[in-house]
Coordinates of C-alpha atoms (C1' of nucleotides) in Angstrom, one line a residue:
Chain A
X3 CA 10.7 -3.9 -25.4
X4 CA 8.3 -1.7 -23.9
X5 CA 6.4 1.1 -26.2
X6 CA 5.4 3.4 -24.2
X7 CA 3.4 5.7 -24.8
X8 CA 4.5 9.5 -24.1
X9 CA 2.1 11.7 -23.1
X10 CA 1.2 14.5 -25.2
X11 CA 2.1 17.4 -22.5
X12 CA 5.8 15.8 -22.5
X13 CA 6.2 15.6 -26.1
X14 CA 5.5 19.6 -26.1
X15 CA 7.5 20.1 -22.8
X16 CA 10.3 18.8 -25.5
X17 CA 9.4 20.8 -28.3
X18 CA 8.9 23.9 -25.8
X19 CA 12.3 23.8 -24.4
X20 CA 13.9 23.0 -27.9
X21 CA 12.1 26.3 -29.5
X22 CA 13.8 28.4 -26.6
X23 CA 17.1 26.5 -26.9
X24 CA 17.2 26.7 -30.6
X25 CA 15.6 29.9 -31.3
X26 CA 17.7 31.5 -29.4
X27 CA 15.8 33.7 -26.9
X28 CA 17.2 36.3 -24.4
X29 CA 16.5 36.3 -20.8
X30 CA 13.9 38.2 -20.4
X31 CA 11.6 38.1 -23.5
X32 CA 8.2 37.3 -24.1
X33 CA 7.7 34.0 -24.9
X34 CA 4.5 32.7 -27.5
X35 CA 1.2 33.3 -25.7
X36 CA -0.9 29.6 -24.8
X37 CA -3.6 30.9 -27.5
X38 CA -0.6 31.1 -30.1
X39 CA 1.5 27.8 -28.8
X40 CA -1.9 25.6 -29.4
X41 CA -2.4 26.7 -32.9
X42 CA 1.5 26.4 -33.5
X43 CA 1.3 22.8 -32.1
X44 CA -2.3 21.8 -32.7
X45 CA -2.9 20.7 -29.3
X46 CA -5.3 21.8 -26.9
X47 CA -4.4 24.3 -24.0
X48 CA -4.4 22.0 -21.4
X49 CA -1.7 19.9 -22.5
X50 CA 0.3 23.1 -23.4
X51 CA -0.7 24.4 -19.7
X52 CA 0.4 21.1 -18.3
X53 CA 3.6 21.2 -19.9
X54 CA 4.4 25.4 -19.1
X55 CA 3.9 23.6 -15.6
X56 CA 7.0 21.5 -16.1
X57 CA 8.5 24.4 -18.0
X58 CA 8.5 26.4 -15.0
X59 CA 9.7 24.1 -12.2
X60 CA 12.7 23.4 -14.6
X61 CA 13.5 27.4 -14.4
X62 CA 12.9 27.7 -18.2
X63 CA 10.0 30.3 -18.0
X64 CA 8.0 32.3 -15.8
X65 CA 4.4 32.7 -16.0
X66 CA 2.4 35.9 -14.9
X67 CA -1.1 36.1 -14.4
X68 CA -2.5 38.7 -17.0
X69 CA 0.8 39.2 -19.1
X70 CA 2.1 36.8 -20.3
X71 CA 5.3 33.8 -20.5
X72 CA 8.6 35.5 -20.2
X73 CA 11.8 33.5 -21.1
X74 CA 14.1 32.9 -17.5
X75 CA 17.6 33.4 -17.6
X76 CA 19.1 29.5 -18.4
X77 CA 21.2 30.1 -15.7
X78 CA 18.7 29.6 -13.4
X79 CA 17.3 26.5 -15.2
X80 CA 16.8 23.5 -12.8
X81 CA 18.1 25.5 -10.2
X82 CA 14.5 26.1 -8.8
X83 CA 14.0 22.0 -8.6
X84 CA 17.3 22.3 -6.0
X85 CA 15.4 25.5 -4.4
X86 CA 12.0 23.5 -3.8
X87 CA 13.3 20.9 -2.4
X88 CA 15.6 23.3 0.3
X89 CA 12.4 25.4 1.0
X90 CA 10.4 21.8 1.0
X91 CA 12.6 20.5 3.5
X92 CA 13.4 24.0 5.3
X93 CA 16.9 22.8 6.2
X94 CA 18.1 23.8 9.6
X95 CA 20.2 26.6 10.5
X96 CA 23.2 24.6 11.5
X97 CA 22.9 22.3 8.5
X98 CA 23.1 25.0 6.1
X99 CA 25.9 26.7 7.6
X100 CA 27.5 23.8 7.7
X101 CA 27.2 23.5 4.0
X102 CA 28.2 26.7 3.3
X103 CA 31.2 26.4 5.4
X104 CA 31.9 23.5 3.0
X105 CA 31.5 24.9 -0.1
X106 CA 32.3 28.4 0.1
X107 CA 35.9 28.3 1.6
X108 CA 36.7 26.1 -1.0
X109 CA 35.0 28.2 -4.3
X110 CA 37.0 31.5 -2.3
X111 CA 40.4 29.1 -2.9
X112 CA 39.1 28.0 -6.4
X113 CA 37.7 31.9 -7.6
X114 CA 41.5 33.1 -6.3
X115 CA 43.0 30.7 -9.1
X116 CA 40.0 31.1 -11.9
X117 CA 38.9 34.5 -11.5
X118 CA 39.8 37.0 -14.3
X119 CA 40.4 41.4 -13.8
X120 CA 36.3 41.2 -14.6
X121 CA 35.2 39.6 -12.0
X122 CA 37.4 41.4 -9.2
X123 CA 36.1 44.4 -10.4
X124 CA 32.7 43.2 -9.8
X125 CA 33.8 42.2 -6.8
X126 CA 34.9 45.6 -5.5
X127 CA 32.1 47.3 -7.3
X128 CA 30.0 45.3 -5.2
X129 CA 31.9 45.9 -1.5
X130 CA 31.8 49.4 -2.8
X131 CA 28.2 49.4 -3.2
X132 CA 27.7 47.6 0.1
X133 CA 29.7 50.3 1.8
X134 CA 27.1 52.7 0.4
X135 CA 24.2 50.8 1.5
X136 CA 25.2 51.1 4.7
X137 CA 26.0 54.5 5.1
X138 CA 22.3 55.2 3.6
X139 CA 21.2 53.3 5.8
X140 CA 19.1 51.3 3.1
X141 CA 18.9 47.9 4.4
X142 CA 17.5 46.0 1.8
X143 CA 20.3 47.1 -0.6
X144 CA 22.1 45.9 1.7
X145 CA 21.1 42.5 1.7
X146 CA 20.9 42.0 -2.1
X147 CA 24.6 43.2 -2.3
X148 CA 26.2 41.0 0.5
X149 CA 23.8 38.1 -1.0
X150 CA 25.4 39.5 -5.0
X151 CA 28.9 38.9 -3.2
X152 CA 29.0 35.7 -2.5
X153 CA 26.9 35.2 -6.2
X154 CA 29.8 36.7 -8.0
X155 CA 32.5 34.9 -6.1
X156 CA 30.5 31.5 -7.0
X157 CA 30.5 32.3 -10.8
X158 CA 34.5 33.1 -10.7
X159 CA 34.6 29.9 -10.1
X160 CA 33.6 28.9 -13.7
X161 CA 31.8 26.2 -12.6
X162 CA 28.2 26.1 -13.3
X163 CA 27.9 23.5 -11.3
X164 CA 29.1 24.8 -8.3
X165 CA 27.8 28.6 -9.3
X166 CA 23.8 26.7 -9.3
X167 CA 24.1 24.9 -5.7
X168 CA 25.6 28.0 -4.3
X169 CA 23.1 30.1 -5.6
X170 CA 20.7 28.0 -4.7
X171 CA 21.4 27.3 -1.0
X172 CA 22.2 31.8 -0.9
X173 CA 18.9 32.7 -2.4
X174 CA 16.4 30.1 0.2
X175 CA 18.4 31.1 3.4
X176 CA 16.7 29.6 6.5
X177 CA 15.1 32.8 8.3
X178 CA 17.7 33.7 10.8
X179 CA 20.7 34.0 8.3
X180 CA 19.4 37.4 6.7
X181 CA 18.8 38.9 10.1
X182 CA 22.7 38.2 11.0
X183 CA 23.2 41.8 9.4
X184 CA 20.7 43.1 11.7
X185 CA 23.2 42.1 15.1
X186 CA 24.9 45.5 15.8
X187 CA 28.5 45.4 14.5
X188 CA 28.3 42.7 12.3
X189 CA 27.7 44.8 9.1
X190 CA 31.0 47.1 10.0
X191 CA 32.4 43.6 10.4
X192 CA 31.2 42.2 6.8
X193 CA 32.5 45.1 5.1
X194 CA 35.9 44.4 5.9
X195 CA 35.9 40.3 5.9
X196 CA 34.8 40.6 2.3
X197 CA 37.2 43.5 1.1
X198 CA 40.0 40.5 3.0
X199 CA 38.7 38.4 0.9
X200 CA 38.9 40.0 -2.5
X201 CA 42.2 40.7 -1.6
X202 CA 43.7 37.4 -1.1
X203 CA 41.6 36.3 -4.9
X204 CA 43.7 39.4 -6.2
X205 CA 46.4 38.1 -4.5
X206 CA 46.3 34.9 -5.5
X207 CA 46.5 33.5 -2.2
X208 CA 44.1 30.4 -2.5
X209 CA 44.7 29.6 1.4
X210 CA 44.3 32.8 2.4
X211 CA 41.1 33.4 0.0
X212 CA 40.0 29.8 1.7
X213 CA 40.8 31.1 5.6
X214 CA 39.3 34.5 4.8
X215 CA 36.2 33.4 4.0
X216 CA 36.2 30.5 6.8
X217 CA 35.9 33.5 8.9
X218 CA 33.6 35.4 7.2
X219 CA 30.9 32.7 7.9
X220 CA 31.5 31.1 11.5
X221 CA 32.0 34.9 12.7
X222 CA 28.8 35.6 11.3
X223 CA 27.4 32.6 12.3
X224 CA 28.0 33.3 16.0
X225 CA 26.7 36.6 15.9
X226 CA 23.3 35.1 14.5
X227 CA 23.5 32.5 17.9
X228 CA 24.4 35.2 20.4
X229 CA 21.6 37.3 18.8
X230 CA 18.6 34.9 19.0
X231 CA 19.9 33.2 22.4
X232 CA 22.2 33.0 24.9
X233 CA 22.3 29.3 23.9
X234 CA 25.3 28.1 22.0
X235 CA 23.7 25.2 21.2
X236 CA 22.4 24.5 17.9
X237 CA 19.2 22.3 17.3
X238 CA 20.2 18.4 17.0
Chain B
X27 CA 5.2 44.0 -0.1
X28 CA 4.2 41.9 -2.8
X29 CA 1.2 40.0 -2.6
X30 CA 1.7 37.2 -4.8
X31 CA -1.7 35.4 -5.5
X32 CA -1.1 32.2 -5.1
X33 CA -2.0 29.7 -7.7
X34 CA -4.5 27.1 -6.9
X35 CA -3.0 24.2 -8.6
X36 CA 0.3 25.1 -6.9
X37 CA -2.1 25.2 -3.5
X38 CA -3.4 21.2 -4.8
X39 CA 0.3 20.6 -4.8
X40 CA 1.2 21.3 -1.7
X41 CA -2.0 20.2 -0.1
X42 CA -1.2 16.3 -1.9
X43 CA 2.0 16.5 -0.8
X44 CA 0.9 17.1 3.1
X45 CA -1.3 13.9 2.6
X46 CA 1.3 11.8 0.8
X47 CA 3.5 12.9 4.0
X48 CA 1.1 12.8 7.0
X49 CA -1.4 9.7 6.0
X50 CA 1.7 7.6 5.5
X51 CA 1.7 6.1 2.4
X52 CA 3.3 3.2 1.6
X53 CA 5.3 3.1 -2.0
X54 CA 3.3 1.2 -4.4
X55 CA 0.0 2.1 -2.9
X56 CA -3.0 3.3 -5.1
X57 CA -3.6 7.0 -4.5
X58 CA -6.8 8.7 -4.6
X59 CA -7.9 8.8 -8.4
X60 CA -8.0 12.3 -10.0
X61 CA -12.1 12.4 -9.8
X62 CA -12.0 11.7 -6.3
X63 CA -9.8 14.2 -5.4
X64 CA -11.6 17.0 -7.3
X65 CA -14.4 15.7 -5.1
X66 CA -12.0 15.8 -2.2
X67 CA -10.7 18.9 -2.8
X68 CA -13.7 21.0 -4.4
X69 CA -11.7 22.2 -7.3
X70 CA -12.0 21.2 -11.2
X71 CA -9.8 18.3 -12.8
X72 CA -7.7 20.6 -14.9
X73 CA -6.5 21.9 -11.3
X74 CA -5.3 18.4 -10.1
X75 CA -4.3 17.4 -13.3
X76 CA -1.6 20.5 -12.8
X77 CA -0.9 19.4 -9.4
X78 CA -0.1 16.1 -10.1
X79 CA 2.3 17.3 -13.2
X80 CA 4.6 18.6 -10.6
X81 CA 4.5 16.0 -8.0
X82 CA 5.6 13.9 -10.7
X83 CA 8.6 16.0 -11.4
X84 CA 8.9 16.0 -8.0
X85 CA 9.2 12.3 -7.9
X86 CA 6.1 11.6 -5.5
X87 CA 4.0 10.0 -7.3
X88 CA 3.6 8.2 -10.9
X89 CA 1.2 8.3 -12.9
X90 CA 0.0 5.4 -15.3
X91 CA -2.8 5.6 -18.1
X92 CA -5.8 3.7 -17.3
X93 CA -4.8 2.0 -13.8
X94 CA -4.1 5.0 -11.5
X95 CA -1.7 7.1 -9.4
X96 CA 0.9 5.0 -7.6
X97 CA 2.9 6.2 -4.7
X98 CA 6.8 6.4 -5.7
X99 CA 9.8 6.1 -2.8
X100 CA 9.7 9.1 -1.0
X101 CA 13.9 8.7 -0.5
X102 CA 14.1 9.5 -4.4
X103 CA 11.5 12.6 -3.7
X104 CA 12.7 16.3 -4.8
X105 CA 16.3 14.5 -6.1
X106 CA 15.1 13.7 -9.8
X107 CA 14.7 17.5 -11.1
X108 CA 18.5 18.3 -9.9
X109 CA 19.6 14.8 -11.5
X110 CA 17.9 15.9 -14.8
X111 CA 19.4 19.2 -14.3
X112 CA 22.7 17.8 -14.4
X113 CA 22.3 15.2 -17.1
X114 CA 20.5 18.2 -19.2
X115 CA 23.9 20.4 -18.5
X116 CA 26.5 17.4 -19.1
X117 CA 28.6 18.5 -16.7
X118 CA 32.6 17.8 -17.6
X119 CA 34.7 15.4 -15.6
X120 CA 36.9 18.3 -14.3
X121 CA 33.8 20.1 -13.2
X122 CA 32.7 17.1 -11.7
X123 CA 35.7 15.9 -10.0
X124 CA 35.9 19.8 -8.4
X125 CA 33.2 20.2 -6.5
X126 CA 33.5 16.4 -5.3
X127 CA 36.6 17.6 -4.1
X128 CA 35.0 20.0 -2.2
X129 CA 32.5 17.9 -0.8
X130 CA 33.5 14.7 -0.1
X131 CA 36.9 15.2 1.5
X132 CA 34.9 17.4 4.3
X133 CA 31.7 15.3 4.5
X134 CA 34.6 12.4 5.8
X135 CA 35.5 14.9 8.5
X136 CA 31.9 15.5 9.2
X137 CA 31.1 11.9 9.1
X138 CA 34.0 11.2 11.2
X139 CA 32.6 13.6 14.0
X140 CA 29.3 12.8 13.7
X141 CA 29.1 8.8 12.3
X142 CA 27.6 6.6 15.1
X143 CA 28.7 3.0 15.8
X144 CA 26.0 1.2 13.4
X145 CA 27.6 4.0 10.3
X146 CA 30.7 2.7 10.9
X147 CA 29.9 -0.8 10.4
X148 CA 27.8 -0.6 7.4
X149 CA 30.7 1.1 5.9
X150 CA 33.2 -1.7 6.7
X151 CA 30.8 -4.1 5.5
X152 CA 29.9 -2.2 2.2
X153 CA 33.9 -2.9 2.1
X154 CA 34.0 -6.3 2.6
X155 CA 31.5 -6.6 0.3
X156 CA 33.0 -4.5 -2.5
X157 CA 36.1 -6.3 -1.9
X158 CA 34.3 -10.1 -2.9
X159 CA 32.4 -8.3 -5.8
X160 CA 36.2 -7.8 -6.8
X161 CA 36.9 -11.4 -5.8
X162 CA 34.0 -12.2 -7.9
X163 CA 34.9 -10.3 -11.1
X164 CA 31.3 -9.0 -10.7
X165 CA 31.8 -5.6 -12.1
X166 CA 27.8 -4.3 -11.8
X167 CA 28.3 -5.5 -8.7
X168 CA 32.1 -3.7 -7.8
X169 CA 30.5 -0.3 -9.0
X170 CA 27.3 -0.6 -6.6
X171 CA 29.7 -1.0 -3.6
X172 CA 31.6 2.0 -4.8
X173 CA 28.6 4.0 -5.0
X174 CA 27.3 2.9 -1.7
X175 CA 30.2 3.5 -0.1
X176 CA 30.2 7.2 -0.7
X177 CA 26.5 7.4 -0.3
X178 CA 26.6 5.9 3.0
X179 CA 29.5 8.3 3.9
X180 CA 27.2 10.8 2.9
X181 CA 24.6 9.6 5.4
X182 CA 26.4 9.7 8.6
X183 CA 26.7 13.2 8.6
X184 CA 23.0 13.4 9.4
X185 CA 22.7 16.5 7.3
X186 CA 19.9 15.4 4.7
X187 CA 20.6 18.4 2.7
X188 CA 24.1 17.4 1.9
X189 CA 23.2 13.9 1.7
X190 CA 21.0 15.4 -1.1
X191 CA 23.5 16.7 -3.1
X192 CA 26.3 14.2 -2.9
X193 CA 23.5 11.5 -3.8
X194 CA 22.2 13.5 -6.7
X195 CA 26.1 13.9 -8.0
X196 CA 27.2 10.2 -7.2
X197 CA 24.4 8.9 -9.2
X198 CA 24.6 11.3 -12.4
X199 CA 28.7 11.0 -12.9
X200 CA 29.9 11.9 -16.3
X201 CA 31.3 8.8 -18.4
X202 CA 35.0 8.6 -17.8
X203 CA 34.1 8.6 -14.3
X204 CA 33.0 4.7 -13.9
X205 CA 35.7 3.6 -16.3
X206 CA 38.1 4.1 -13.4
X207 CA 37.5 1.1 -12.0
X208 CA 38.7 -0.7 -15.2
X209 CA 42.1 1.1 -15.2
X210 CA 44.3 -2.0 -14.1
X211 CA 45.2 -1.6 -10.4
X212 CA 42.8 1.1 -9.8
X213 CA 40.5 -1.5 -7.9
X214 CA 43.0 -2.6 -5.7
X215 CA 44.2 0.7 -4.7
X216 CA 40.3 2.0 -4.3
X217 CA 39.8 -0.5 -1.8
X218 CA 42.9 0.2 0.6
X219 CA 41.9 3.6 0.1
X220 CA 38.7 3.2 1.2
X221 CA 39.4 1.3 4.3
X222 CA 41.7 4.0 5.0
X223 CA 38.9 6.5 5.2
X224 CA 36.9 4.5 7.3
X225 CA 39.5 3.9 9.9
X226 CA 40.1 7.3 10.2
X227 CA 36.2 7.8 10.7
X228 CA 36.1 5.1 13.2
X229 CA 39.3 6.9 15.1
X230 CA 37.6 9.9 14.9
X231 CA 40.0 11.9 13.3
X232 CA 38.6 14.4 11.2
X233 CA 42.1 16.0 9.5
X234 CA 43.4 12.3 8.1
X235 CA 39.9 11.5 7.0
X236 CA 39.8 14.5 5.2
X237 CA 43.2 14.1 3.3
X238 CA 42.1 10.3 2.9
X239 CA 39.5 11.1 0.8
X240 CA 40.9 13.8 -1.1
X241 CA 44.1 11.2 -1.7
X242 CA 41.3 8.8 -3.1
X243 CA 39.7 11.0 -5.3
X244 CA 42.7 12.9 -6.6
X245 CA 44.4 9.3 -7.3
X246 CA 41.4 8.0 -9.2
X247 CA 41.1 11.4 -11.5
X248 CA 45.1 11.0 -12.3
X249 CA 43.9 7.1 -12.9
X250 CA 41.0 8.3 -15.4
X251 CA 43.3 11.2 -17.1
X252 CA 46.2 8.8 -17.5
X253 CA 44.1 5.7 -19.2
X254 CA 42.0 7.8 -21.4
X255 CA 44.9 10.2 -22.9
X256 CA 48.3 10.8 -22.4
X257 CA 46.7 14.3 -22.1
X258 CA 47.1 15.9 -18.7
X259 CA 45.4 19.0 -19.8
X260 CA 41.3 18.8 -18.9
X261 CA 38.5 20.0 -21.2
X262 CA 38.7 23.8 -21.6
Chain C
dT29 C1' -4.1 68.6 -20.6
dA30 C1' -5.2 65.1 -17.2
dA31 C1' -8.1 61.6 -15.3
dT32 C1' -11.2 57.9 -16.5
dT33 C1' -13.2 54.4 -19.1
dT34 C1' -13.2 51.1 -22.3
dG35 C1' -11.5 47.2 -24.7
dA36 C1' -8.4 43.8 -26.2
dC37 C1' -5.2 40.6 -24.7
dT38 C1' -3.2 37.7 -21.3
dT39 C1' -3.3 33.6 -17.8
dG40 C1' -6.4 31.0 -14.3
dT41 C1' -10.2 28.0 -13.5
dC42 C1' -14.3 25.3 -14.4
dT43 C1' -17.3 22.2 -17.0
dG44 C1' -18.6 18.5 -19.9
dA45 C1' -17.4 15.4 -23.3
dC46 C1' -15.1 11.6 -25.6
dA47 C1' -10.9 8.6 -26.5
dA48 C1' -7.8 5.2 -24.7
dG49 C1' -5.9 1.8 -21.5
dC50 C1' -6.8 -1.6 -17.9
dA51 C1' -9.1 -5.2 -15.0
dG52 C1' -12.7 -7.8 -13.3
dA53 C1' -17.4 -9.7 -14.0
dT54 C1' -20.3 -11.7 -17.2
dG55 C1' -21.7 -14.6 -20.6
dT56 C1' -21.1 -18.2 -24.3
dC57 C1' -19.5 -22.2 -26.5
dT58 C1' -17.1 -26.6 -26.3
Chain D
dA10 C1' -17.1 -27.7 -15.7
dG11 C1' -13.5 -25.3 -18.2
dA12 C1' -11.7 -22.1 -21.7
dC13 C1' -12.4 -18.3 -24.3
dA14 C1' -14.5 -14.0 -25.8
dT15 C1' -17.2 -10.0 -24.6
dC16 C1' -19.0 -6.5 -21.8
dT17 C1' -18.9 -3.1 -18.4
dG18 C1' -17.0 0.1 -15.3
dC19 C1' -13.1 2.1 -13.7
dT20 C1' -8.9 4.8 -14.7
dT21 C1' -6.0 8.6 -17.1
dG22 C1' -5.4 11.4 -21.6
dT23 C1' -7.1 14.9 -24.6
dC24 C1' -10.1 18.2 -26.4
dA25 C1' -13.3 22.3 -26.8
dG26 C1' -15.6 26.1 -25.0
dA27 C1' -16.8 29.2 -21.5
dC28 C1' -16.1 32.7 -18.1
dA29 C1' -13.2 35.0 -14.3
dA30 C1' -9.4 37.9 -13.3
dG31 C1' -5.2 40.5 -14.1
dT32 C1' -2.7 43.8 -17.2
dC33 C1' -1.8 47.4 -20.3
dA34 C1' -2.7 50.9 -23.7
dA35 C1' -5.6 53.5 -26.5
dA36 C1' -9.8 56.0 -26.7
dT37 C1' -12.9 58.8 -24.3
dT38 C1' -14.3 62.3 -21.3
dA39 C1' -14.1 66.2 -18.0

DNA sequence: TAATTTGACTTGTCTGACAAGCAGATGTCT
DNA sequence: AGACATCTGCTTGTCAGACAAGTCAAATTA
């Protein structure tokens, strides 16, 4: 039998994440300040640093210089572990699109049988949106709502499995995927491959839902590669 | 803009990690001990100490009181936080079995694309050697080969990313999972199966090593539902 | 009233100190 | 000489205190 002996910093990592677990916290909120965690726990402030450390790559809190610890959404809990290691590892064009041609097919099939009125409301709300972004003009809107469709597709899944590796690989896009909406034509183009997607979920139609969004990405995909070169080929 | 100041044991981190990578470090070897590095690097203990926190997590290094900082396998590196993730967030068979569904069926058609010849014959031997395990009535044994099998799938599709993921959800599985092995027959059928997928990968033909895989998977979940209830209905 | 300053609070970093674990060198006794 | 105990120097673990730096709101001033 081996004793070991746990650090100190883990044993409040523990007691850390059982306080926000238990105490029921909401996204959002202002967690105990280091001065007040060390008298709650009676340890020093390094070990309660060295555990906010582990806190935070776990996606439990945030920390911000000058204000304070604020209590992360446990949705995105170890999600930021997956996210370091993608950024880490800055995965290749072609191996995240082939990923997300994977995946996302296959959660547009699932989301057609699991999604309830809610979420394809949200997801016309959202191609609605979109629309508008466009027509203002304002292109960062635009981003965050065609990256929000593909997030609220994800969670129609009810998965949470699923929902935190596709959010993950959406939000650490390799640098060339954003600019996709910058190729002329391929936001007019968007707008309609995702209303032709909502409508096979609201439909029903899982292959159709699947095909739909098949096409979605390799169309947009070969814009990106006729936008940067004329070369079809991908890396290797 | 935002000009995120960028925290300096966050800096250490990345700055260890660039030597762990570039001076080649074996596993096992002694790294640099904490006071030499704050020599090294010109910045105070409590700094490293951070740093060193989250290459843990991270799975680089390990840590041990009194003898030093040991260099861990890099192959492991970056996987542990997702695998905790999951193991936090007991993910349910159904959920499970869904998004290896979605994976693994199409990582067999990606594999049989892009598998070379020395892929291919690890797999068949990873066969024969499951197939003595069996032989053997060496059950440890039976459900390493199973494992490996998939993981080495996994590997010829030269996309490290995925390989990520499916390695990370092969090697957290929720209980029933494992227990399919013990449902009478199910051995015997896993290893036809099996050899099914990797002819088709050896023939190159992406379609039937796609449905191959998803016949395996779907006839082990049915093997799993049936033995552990006469229940056919899955979680909630 | 409006702009500015002050001050209290936060996290970030550094320093020095001591405890605790480990391993090899040293020394002592048989 | 050999076996055992001790000492010494390394390591990481923890603590306490100090100051820098960012943030926000109340108090002060023009």
């Amino acid at each position: 039998m081996s004793i070991t002996k746990v650090r100190l910093s883990d044993q409040v990592y523990l007691e850390l994440k059982r306080m926000l677990e238990e105490k029921e916290f909401s996204p959002g909120d202002k967690f105990h300040s280091e001065n007040e965690l060390t008298a709650m726990l009676g340890v020093s402030r390094s070990s309660i640093r060295e555990a906010l450390r582990l806190l935070e790559v776990a996606g439990f809190v945030t920390v911000q210089h000058g204000k304070g610890i604020f209590v992360s959404d446990p949705g995105n809990a170890g999600q930021k572990a997956l996210e370091k290691w993608l950024n880490e590892n800055e995965t290749s064009l072609s191996e995240h699109f082939e990923i997300r041609l994977i995946i996302d097919p296959k959660a547009a099939a699932s989301a057609a049988r699991k999604a309830d009125e809610s979420d394809i409301k949200k997801l016309r709300e959202i191609c609605a949106q979109f629309k508008q972004s466009v027509a203002k003009g304002n292109t960062a809107d635009t981003i965050n709502f065609d990256e929000q469709f593909h997030l609220t597709l994800a969670k129609s899944t009810k998965n949470r499995t699923l929902y935190m590796i596709m959010k993950t690989m959406t939000q650490s896009l390799p640098e060339g995927w954003i600019s996709s909406l910058h190729v002329p034509g391929r936001i007019e183009k968007t707008i309609k491959e995702h209303c032709a997607i909502v409508d096979a979920i609201e439909a029903r139609d899982l292959a159709r839902a699947e095909q739909k969004m098949a096409e979605h990405l390799t169309n947009a995909l070969n814009d990106i590669r006729s936008s940067m070169h004329k070369d079809p080929e991908v890396t290797k």
